Short mmCIF file of C-alpha atoms and ligand atoms in Angstrom, two decimals:
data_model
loop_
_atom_site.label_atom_id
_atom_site.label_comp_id
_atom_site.label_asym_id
_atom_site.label_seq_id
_atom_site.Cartn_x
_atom_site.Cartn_y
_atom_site.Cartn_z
CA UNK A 12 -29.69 5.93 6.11
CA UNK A 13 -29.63 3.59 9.45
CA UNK A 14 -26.35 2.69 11.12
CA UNK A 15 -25.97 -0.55 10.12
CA UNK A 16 -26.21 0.27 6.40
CA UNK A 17 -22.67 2.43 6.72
CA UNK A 18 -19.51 0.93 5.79
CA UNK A 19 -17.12 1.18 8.84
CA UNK A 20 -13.27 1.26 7.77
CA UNK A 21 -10.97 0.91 10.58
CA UNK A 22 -7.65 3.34 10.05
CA UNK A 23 -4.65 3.84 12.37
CA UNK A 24 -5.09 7.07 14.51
CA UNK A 25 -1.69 8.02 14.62
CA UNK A 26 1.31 6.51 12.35
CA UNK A 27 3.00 6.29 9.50
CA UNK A 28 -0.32 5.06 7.43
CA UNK A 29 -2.86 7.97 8.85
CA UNK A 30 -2.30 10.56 6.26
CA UNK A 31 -1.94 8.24 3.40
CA UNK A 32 -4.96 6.43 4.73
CA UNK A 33 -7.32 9.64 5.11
CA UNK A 34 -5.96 10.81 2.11
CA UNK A 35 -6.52 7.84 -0.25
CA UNK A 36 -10.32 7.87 0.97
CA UNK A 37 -10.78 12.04 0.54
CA UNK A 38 -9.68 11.46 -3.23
CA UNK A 39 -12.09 8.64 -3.27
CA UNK A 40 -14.32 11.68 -2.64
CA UNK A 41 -14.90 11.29 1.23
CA UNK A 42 -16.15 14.48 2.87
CA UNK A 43 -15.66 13.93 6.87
CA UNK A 44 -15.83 15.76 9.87
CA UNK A 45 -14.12 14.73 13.40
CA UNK A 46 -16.50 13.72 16.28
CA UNK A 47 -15.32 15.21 19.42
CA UNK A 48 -13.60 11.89 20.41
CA UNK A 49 -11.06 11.97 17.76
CA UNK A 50 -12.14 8.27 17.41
CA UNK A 51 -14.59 8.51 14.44
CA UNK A 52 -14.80 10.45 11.18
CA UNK A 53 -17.84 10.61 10.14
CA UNK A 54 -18.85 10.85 5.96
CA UNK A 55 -20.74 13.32 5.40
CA UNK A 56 -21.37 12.86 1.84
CA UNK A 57 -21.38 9.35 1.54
CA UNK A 58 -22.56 6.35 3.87
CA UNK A 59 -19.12 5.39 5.30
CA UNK A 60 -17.15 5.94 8.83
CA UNK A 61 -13.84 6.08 9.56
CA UNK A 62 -12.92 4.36 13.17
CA UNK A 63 -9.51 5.63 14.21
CA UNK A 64 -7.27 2.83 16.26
CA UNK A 65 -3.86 1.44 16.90
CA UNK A 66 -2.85 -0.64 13.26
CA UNK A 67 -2.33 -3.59 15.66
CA UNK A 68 -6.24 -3.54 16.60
CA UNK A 69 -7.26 -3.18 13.00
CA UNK A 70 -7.06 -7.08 11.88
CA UNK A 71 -9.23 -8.12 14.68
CA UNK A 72 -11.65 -5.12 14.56
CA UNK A 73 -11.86 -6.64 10.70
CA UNK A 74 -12.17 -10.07 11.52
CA UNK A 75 -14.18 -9.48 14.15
CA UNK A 76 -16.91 -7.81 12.28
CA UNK A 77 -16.64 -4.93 14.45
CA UNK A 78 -15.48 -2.84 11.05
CA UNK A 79 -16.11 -4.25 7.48
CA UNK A 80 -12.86 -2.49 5.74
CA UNK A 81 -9.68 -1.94 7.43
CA UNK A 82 -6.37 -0.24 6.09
CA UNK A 83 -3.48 -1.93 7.41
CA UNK A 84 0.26 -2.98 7.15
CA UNK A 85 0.61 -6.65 5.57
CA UNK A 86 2.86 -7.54 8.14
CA UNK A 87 0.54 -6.56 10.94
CA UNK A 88 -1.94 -8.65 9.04
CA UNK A 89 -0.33 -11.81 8.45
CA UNK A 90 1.34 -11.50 12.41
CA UNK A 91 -2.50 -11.62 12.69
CA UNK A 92 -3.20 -14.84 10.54
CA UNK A 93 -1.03 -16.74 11.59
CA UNK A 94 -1.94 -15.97 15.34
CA UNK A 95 -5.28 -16.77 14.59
CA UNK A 96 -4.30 -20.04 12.58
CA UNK A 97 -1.79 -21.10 15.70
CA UNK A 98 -4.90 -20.81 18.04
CA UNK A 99 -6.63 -23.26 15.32
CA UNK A 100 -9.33 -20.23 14.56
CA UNK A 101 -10.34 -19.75 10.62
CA UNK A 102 -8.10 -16.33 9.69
CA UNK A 103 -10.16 -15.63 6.49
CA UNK A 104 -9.29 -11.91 6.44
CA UNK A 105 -9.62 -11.24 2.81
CA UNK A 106 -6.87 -8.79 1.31
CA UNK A 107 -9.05 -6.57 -1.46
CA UNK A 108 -6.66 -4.42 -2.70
CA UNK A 109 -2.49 -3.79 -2.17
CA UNK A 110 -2.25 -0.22 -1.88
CA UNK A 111 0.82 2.14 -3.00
CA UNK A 112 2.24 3.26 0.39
CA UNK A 113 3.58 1.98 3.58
CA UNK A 114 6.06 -0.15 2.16
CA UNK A 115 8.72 -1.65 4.05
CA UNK A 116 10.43 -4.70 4.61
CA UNK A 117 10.44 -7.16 7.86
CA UNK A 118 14.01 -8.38 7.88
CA UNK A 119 16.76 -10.31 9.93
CA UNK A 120 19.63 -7.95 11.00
CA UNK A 121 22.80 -9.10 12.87
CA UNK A 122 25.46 -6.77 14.80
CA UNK A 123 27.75 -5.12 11.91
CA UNK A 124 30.61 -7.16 13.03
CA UNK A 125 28.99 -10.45 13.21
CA UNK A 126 29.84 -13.12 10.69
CA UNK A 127 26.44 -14.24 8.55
CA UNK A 128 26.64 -17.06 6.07
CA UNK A 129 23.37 -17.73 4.79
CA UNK A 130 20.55 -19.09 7.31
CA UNK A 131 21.92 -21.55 8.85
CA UNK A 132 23.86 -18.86 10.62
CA UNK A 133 20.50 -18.39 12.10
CA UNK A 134 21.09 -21.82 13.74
CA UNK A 135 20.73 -22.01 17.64
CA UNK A 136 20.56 -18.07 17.96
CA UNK A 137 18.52 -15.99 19.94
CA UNK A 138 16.36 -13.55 17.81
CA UNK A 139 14.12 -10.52 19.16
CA UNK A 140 11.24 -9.36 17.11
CA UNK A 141 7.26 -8.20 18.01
CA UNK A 142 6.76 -10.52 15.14
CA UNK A 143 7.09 -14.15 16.86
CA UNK A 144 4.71 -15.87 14.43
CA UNK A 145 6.31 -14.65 10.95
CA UNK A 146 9.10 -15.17 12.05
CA UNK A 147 8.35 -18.72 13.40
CA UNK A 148 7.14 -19.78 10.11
CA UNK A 149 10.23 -18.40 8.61
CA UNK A 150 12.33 -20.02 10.63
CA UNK A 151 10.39 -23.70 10.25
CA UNK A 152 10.21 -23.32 6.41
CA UNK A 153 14.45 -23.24 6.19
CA UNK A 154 14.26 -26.29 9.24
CA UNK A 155 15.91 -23.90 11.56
CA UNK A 156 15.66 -23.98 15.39
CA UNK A 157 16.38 -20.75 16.83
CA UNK A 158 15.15 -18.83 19.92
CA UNK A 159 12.40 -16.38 19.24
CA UNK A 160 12.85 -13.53 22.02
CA UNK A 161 9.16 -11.80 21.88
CA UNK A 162 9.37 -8.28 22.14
CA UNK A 163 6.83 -5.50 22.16
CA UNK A 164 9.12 -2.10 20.61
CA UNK A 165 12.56 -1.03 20.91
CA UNK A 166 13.76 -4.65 18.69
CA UNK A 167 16.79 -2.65 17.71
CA UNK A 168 18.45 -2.30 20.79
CA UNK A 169 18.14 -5.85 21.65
CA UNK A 170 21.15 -6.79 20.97
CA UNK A 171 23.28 -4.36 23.14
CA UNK A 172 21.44 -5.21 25.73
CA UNK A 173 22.64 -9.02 25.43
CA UNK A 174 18.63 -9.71 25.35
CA UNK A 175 19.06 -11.42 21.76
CA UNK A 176 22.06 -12.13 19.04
CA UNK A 177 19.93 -10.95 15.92
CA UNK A 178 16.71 -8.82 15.41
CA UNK A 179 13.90 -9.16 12.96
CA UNK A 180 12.00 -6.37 12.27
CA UNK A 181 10.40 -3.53 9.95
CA UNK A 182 13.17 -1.76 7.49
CA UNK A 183 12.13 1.33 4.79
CA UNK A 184 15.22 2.99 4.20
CA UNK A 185 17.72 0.58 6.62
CA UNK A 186 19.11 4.08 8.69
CA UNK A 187 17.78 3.39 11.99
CA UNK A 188 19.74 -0.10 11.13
CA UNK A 189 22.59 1.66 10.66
CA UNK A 190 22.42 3.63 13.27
CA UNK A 191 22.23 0.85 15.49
CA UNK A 192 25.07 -0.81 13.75
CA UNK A 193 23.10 -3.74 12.43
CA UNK A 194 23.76 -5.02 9.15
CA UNK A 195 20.22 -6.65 7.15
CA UNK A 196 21.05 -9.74 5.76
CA UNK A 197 17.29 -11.77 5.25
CA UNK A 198 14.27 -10.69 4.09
CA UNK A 199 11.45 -12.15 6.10
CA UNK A 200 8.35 -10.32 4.26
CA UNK A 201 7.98 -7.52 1.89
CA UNK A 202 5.24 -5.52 3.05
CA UNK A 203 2.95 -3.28 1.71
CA UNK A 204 -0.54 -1.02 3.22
CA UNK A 205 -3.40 -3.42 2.26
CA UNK A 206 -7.49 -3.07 2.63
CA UNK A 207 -8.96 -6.15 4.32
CA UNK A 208 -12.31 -6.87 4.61
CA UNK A 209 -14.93 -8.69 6.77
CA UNK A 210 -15.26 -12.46 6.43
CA UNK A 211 -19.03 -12.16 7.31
CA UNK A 212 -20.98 -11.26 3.67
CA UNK A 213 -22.47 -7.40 3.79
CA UNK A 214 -26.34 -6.29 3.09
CA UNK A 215 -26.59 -5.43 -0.58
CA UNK A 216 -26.65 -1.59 -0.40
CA UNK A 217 -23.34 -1.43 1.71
CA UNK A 218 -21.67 -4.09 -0.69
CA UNK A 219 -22.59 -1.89 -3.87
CA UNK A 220 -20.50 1.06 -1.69
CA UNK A 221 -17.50 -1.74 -0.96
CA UNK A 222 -17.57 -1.72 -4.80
CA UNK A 223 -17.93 1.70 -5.97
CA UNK A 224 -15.19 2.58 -3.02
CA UNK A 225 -12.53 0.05 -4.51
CA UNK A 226 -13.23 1.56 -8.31
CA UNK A 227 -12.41 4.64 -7.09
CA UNK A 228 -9.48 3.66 -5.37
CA UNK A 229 -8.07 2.08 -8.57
CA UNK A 230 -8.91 5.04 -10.49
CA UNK A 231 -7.06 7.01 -7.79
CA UNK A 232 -3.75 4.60 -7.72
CA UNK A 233 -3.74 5.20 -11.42
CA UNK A 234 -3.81 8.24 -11.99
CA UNK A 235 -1.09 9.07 -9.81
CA UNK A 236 1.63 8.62 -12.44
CA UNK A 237 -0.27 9.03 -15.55
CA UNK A 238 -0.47 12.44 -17.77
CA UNK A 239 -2.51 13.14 -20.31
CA UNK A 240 -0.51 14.29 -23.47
CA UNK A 241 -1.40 16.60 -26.68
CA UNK A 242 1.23 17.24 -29.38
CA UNK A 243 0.72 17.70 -33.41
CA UNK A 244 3.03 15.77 -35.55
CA UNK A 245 2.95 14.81 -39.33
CA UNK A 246 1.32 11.82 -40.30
CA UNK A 247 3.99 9.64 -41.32
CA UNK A 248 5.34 10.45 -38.05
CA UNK A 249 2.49 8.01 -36.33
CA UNK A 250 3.45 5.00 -35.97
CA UNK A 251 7.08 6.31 -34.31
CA UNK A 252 5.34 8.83 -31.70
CA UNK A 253 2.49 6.11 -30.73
CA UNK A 254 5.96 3.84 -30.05
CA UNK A 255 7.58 6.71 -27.65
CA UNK A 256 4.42 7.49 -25.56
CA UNK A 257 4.88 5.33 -22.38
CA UNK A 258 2.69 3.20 -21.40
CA UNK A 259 0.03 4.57 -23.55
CA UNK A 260 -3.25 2.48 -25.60
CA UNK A 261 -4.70 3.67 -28.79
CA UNK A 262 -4.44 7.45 -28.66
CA UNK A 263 -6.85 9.49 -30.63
CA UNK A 264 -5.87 11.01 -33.77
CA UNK A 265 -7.19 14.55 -34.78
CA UNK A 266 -6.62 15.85 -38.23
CA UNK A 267 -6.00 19.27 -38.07
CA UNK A 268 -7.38 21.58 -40.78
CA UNK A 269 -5.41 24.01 -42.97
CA UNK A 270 -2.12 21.77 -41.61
CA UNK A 271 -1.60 19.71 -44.68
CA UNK A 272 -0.74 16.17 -43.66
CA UNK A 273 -0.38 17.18 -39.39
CA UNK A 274 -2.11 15.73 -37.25
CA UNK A 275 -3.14 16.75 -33.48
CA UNK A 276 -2.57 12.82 -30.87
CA UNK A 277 -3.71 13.09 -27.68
CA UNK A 278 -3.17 9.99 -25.45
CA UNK A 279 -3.31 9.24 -21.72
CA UNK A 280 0.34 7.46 -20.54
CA UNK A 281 0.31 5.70 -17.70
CA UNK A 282 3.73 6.27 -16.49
CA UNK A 283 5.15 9.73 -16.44
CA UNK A 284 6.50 11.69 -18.61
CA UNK A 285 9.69 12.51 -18.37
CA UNK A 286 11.69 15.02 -20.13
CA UNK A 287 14.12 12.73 -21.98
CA UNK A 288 10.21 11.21 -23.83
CA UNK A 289 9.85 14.86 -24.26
CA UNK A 290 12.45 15.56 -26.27
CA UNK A 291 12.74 12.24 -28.19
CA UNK A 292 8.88 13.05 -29.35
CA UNK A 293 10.15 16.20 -30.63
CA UNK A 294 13.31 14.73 -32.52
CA UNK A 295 10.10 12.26 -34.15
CA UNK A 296 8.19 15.49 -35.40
CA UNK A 297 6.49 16.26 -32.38
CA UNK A 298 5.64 20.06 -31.89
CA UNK A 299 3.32 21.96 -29.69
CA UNK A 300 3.75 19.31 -26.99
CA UNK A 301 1.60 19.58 -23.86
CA UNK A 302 1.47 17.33 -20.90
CA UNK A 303 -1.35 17.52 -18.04
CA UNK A 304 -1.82 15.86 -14.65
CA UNK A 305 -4.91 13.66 -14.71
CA UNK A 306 -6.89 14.17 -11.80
CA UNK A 307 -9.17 11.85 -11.80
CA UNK A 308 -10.05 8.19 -13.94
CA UNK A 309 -12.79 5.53 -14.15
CA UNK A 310 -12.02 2.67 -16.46
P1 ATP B 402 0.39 2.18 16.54
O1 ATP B 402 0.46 3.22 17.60
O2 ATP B 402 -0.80 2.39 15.64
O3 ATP B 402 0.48 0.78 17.07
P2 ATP B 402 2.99 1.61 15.33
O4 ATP B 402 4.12 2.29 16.03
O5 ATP B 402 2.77 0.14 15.53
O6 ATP B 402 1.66 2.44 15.60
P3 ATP B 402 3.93 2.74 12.78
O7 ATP B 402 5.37 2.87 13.15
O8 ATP B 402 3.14 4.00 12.58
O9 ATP B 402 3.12 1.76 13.75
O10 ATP B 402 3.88 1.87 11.45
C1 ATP B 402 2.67 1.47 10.88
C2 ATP B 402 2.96 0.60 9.68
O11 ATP B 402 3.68 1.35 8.71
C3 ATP B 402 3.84 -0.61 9.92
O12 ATP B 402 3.12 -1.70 10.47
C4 ATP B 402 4.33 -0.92 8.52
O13 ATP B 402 3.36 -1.65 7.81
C5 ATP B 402 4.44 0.47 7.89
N1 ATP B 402 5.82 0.99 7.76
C6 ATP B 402 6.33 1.61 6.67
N2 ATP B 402 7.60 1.96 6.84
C7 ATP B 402 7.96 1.58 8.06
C8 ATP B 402 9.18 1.69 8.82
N3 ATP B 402 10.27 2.26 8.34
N4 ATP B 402 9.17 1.20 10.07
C9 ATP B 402 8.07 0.66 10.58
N5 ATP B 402 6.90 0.53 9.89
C10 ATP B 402 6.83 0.97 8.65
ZN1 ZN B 403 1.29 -0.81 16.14
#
């Protein structure tokens, strides 16, 4: 197949979204291999490269039409939009799909002993982030004029440093907050790892890829926390079991011969099953009770 018919997806080399990144696609059924540059996987099974950068390169690469997928942080993205927007360029970077990793939270964070009453503590302060443009907007929305101190790392330390009174910046599980003695008290942007795609339309046969790609990648998301489950139960039972299996549609209903009135269900739940459902299935009549990982889904 010639070059230009290969869907190029741009992924961070090195960072927190790498392995969920490579991984998500290898489920999708990607087969790669490394060229010797480190910079480009290349499918081997399917028409589509992997291009290996820094996430903050990734929205441009996109927009750009350099790459026509990229897998990216939403905040990196919309620092991106609005950048774009600010220079008065079109950002028409096209989120396809929210994807279940990366998560984290851009947020406002003052010193632990600093009073904070709501934003208009935010009033006439001096606040360090690497995201001036969310934050600007932020700021504007809530008619508050504070000074934006443009950083490019090390946010958190800011305010030791007498370089800033507040930070905003990326929080997951708020320790390297505390370790800083910051305390969070806004949140700017909840942020999860997106795929954008090219504004510019693609030829037909790398399109019908896009689409096949983002089918698998639901199927994938799906079955991450759903089980496929098998019990027998008597028949009057029914309507109560179908009532405890989460998250489940129609199961299928097996008679079961030389059982009298049993019945075998088997049902795919799309949340998991925990051990509590378990046991309240078998309080209903449930017996011979068997749950299995689904590996893979196509709706
Ligand atoms: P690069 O070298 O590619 O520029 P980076 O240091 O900017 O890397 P990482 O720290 O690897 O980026 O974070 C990548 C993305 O992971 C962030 O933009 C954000 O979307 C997401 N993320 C999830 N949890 C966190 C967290 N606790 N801190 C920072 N980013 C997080
Ligand atoms: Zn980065």
């Amino acid at each position: 197949m010639d070059k230009e018919q290969r869907l190029k997806v741009a992924v961070q080399k090195s960072g927190r979204l790498t392995d969920h990144s490579l991984d998500l696609l290898v489920r999708c059924g990607l087969k790669y291999s490394r060229g010797k540059d480190q910079l480009l996987c290349y499918g081997e099974n399917m028409p589509l490269d992997v291009l290996l950068v820094r996430d903050d390169d990734i929205p441009d690469l996109v927009h750009e039409d350099v790459c026509d997928l990229g897998i990216v942080g939403r905040n990196v993205l919309e620092e991106k939009r609005l950048a774009l927007a600010d220079r008065g360029r079109r950002a028409d970077l096209e989120e396809l799909r929210v994807l279940d990793f990366g998560s984290c939270r851009l947020a406002i964070a003052v010193p632990e002993q600093t009073a904070y009453d709501g934003a208009d503590s935010l009033q006439g302060k001096r606040i360090a982030t690497t995201y001036p443009f969310i934050l600007g907007q932020f700021l504007r929305e809530r008619g508050i004029e504070a000074d934006i101190v443009t950083l490019s790392g090390a946010v958190e330390i800011a305010p030791r440093l007498g370089r800033a009174d507040f930070i905003c910046d990326l929080v997951a599980t708020g320790s390297t907050l505390a370790a800083n003695r910051l305390r969070e008290v806004e949140t700017v942007l909840n942020s999860q790892a997106v795929i954008v795609r090219t504004p510019q339309p693609l030829p037909q046969e790398k399109q019908s890829w896009l689409e096949r790609m983002l089918l698998r990648i639901d199927g994938v998301q799906q079955v991450k926390e759903s089980k496929y489950i098998m019990l027998h139960a008597p028949r009057t039972a029914l309507n109560e079991i179908k009532r405890l299996l989460p998250g489940s549609e129609s199961p299928t209903v097996i008679p079961l011969d030389g059982f009298g009135d049993k019945v075998a269900i088997h049902a795919v739940c799309r949340e998991n099953v925990f051990w509590e459902t378990l046991e309240r299935l078998k309080a209903a009549g449930a017996s011979a009770v068997l749950v299995l990982p689904v590996e893979k889904m196509l709706a």
